[in-house]
mmCIF file with all atom_site columns, C-alpha atoms in Angstrom:
data_model
loop_
_atom_site.group_PDB
_atom_site.id
_atom_site.type_symbol
_atom_site.label_atom_id
_atom_site.label_alt_id
_atom_site.label_comp_id
_atom_site.label_asym_id
_atom_site.label_entity_id
_atom_site.label_seq_id
_atom_site.pdbx_PDB_ins_code
_atom_site.Cartn_x
_atom_site.Cartn_y
_atom_site.Cartn_z
_atom_site.occupancy
_atom_site.B_iso_or_equiv
_atom_site.pdbx_formal_charge
_atom_site.auth_seq_id
_atom_site.auth_comp_id
_atom_site.auth_asym_id
_atom_site.auth_atom_id
_atom_site.pdbx_PDB_model_num
ATOM 1  C CA . MET A 1 1  ? 63.090 -34.144 -15.156 1.00 52.00 ? 19 MET A CA 1
ATOM 2  C CA . THR A 1 2  ? 63.060 -37.212 -12.966 1.00 58.00 ? 20 THR A CA 1
ATOM 3  C CA . THR A 1 3  ? 59.636 -38.830 -12.707 1.00 61.00 ? 21 THR A CA 1
ATOM 4  C CA . GLN A 1 4  ? 60.409 -41.272 -9.899  1.00 66.00 ? 22 GLN A CA 1
ATOM 5  C CA . HIS A 1 5  ? 58.831 -39.169 -7.165  1.00 82.00 ? 23 HIS A CA 1
ATOM 6  C CA . LEU A 1 6  ? 55.747 -37.979 -9.004  1.00 90.00 ? 24 LEU A CA 1
ATOM 7  C CA . SER A 1 7  ? 52.293 -39.059 -7.927  1.00 93.00 ? 25 SER A CA 1
ATOM 8  C CA . TRP A 1 8  ? 50.719 -40.326 -11.146 1.00 93.00 ? 26 TRP A CA 1
ATOM 9  C CA . ARG A 1 9  ? 46.948 -40.429 -11.616 1.00 92.00 ? 27 ARG A CA 1
ATOM 10 C CA . LYS A 1 10 ? 44.518 -41.287 -14.362 1.00 88.00 ? 28 LYS A CA 1
ATOM 11 C CA . SER A 1 11 ? 40.912 -40.398 -15.024 1.00 80.00 ? 29 SER A CA 1
ATOM 12 C CA . SER A 1 12 ? 38.168 -42.348 -13.312 1.00 79.00 ? 30 SER A CA 1
ATOM 13 C CA . TYR A 1 13 ? 36.609 -42.522 -16.797 1.00 77.00 ? 31 TYR A CA 1
ATOM 14 C CA . SER A 1 14 ? 39.494 -44.720 -17.997 1.00 77.00 ? 32 SER A CA 1
ATOM 15 C CA . GLU A 1 15 ? 38.702 -48.207 -19.180 1.00 75.00 ? 33 GLU A CA 1
ATOM 16 C CA . ALA A 1 16 ? 40.196 -51.271 -17.519 1.00 72.00 ? 34 ALA A CA 1
ATOM 17 C CA . ASP A 1 17 ? 42.129 -52.192 -20.691 1.00 71.00 ? 35 ASP A CA 1
ATOM 18 C CA . GLY A 1 18 ? 44.769 -49.590 -19.866 1.00 69.00 ? 36 GLY A CA 1
ATOM 19 C CA . ASN A 1 19 ? 44.359 -47.372 -22.917 1.00 78.00 ? 37 ASN A CA 1
ATOM 20 C CA . CYS A 1 20 ? 44.739 -44.102 -21.096 1.00 88.00 ? 38 CYS A CA 1
ATOM 21 C CA . LEU A 1 21 ? 47.115 -41.384 -20.024 1.00 89.00 ? 39 LEU A CA 1
ATOM 22 C CA . GLU A 1 22 ? 48.474 -40.666 -16.584 1.00 92.00 ? 40 GLU A CA 1
ATOM 23 C CA . VAL A 1 23 ? 49.263 -37.167 -15.396 1.00 94.00 ? 41 VAL A CA 1
ATOM 24 C CA . ALA A 1 24 ? 51.335 -35.809 -12.537 1.00 96.00 ? 42 ALA A CA 1
ATOM 25 C CA . ARG A 1 25 ? 52.216 -32.344 -11.260 1.00 95.00 ? 43 ARG A CA 1
ATOM 26 C CA . SER A 1 26 ? 55.737 -31.630 -10.049 1.00 90.00 ? 44 SER A CA 1
ATOM 27 C CA . ALA A 1 27 ? 56.608 -29.392 -7.112  1.00 88.00 ? 45 ALA A CA 1
ATOM 28 C CA . SER A 1 28 ? 57.589 -26.696 -9.629  1.00 89.00 ? 46 SER A CA 1
ATOM 29 C CA . GLY A 1 29 ? 54.151 -26.873 -11.315 1.00 91.00 ? 47 GLY A CA 1
ATOM 30 C CA . THR A 1 30 ? 55.195 -28.729 -14.461 1.00 95.00 ? 48 THR A CA 1
ATOM 31 C CA . ILE A 1 31 ? 52.569 -31.181 -15.728 1.00 96.00 ? 49 ILE A CA 1
ATOM 32 C CA . SER A 1 32 ? 53.924 -34.546 -16.896 1.00 95.00 ? 50 SER A CA 1
ATOM 33 C CA . VAL A 1 33 ? 51.946 -36.948 -19.089 1.00 94.00 ? 51 VAL A CA 1
ATOM 34 C CA . ARG A 1 34 ? 52.697 -40.598 -19.890 1.00 93.00 ? 52 ARG A CA 1
ATOM 35 C CA . ASP A 1 35 ? 51.084 -43.726 -21.353 1.00 91.00 ? 53 ASP A CA 1
ATOM 36 C CA . SER A 1 36 ? 49.626 -45.875 -18.562 1.00 88.00 ? 54 SER A CA 1
ATOM 37 C CA . LYS A 1 37 ? 50.303 -49.125 -20.472 1.00 87.00 ? 55 LYS A CA 1
ATOM 38 C CA . GLN A 1 38 ? 54.041 -48.502 -20.392 1.00 88.00 ? 56 GLN A CA 1
ATOM 39 C CA . GLY A 1 39 ? 54.166 -47.126 -16.855 1.00 82.00 ? 57 GLY A CA 1
ATOM 40 C CA . ARG A 1 40 ? 57.688 -46.319 -15.688 1.00 86.00 ? 58 ARG A CA 1
ATOM 41 C CA . THR A 1 41 ? 59.170 -47.098 -19.104 1.00 91.00 ? 59 THR A CA 1
ATOM 42 C CA . SER A 1 42 ? 56.868 -44.695 -20.943 1.00 91.00 ? 60 SER A CA 1
ATOM 43 C CA . PRO A 1 43 ? 58.272 -41.566 -22.543 1.00 94.00 ? 61 PRO A CA 1
ATOM 44 C CA . VAL A 1 44 ? 57.067 -38.489 -20.643 1.00 94.00 ? 62 VAL A CA 1
ATOM 45 C CA . LEU A 1 45 ? 55.798 -35.224 -22.093 1.00 95.00 ? 63 LEU A CA 1
ATOM 46 C CA . ASP A 1 46 ? 56.242 -32.166 -19.858 1.00 95.00 ? 64 ASP A CA 1
ATOM 47 C CA . PHE A 1 47 ? 54.054 -29.061 -20.072 1.00 96.00 ? 65 PHE A CA 1
ATOM 48 C CA . SER A 1 48 ? 54.194 -25.741 -18.287 1.00 97.00 ? 66 SER A CA 1
ATOM 49 C CA . SER A 1 49 ? 51.079 -24.838 -16.289 1.00 94.00 ? 67 SER A CA 1
ATOM 50 C CA . ARG A 1 50 ? 50.104 -22.355 -18.988 1.00 96.00 ? 68 ARG A CA 1
ATOM 51 C CA . GLU A 1 51 ? 50.548 -24.894 -21.802 1.00 97.00 ? 69 GLU A CA 1
ATOM 52 C CA . TRP A 1 52 ? 48.488 -27.476 -19.896 1.00 95.00 ? 70 TRP A CA 1
ATOM 53 C CA . ALA A 1 53 ? 45.700 -24.978 -19.194 1.00 96.00 ? 71 ALA A CA 1
ATOM 54 C CA . THR A 1 54 ? 45.536 -24.062 -22.881 1.00 96.00 ? 72 THR A CA 1
ATOM 55 C CA . PHE A 1 55 ? 45.522 -27.714 -23.936 1.00 92.00 ? 73 PHE A CA 1
ATOM 56 C CA . THR A 1 56 ? 42.738 -28.729 -21.537 1.00 92.00 ? 74 THR A CA 1
ATOM 57 C CA . GLN A 1 57 ? 40.676 -25.666 -22.469 1.00 94.00 ? 75 GLN A CA 1
ATOM 58 C CA . VAL A 1 58 ? 40.841 -26.591 -26.159 1.00 94.00 ? 76 VAL A CA 1
ATOM 59 C CA . VAL A 1 59 ? 40.004 -30.245 -25.464 1.00 89.00 ? 77 VAL A CA 1
ATOM 60 C CA . ARG A 1 60 ? 36.994 -29.309 -23.342 1.00 90.00 ? 78 ARG A CA 1
ATOM 61 C CA . SER A 1 61 ? 35.670 -26.869 -25.938 1.00 93.00 ? 79 SER A CA 1
ATOM 62 C CA . THR A 1 62 ? 36.038 -29.280 -28.871 1.00 87.00 ? 80 THR A CA 1
ATOM 63 C CA . LYS A 1 63 ? 32.883 -31.144 -29.739 1.00 74.00 ? 81 LYS A CA 1
ATOM 64 C CA . PRO A 1 64 ? 33.217 -34.836 -30.699 1.00 71.00 ? 82 PRO A CA 1
#
């Protein structure tokens, strides 16, 4: 998947040091995730909508 035309965003909770992830949703609904420090050169992980929903549900339900 080409990531050139994706609108990347990161959490407002992210620190200024750049240690965070950026996420983008494609027109087809795929969720792409990359390392904000590397920007355009970062490897990208792609998730289906269902995979992303499962992942975020588990993260939210996990206590620190």
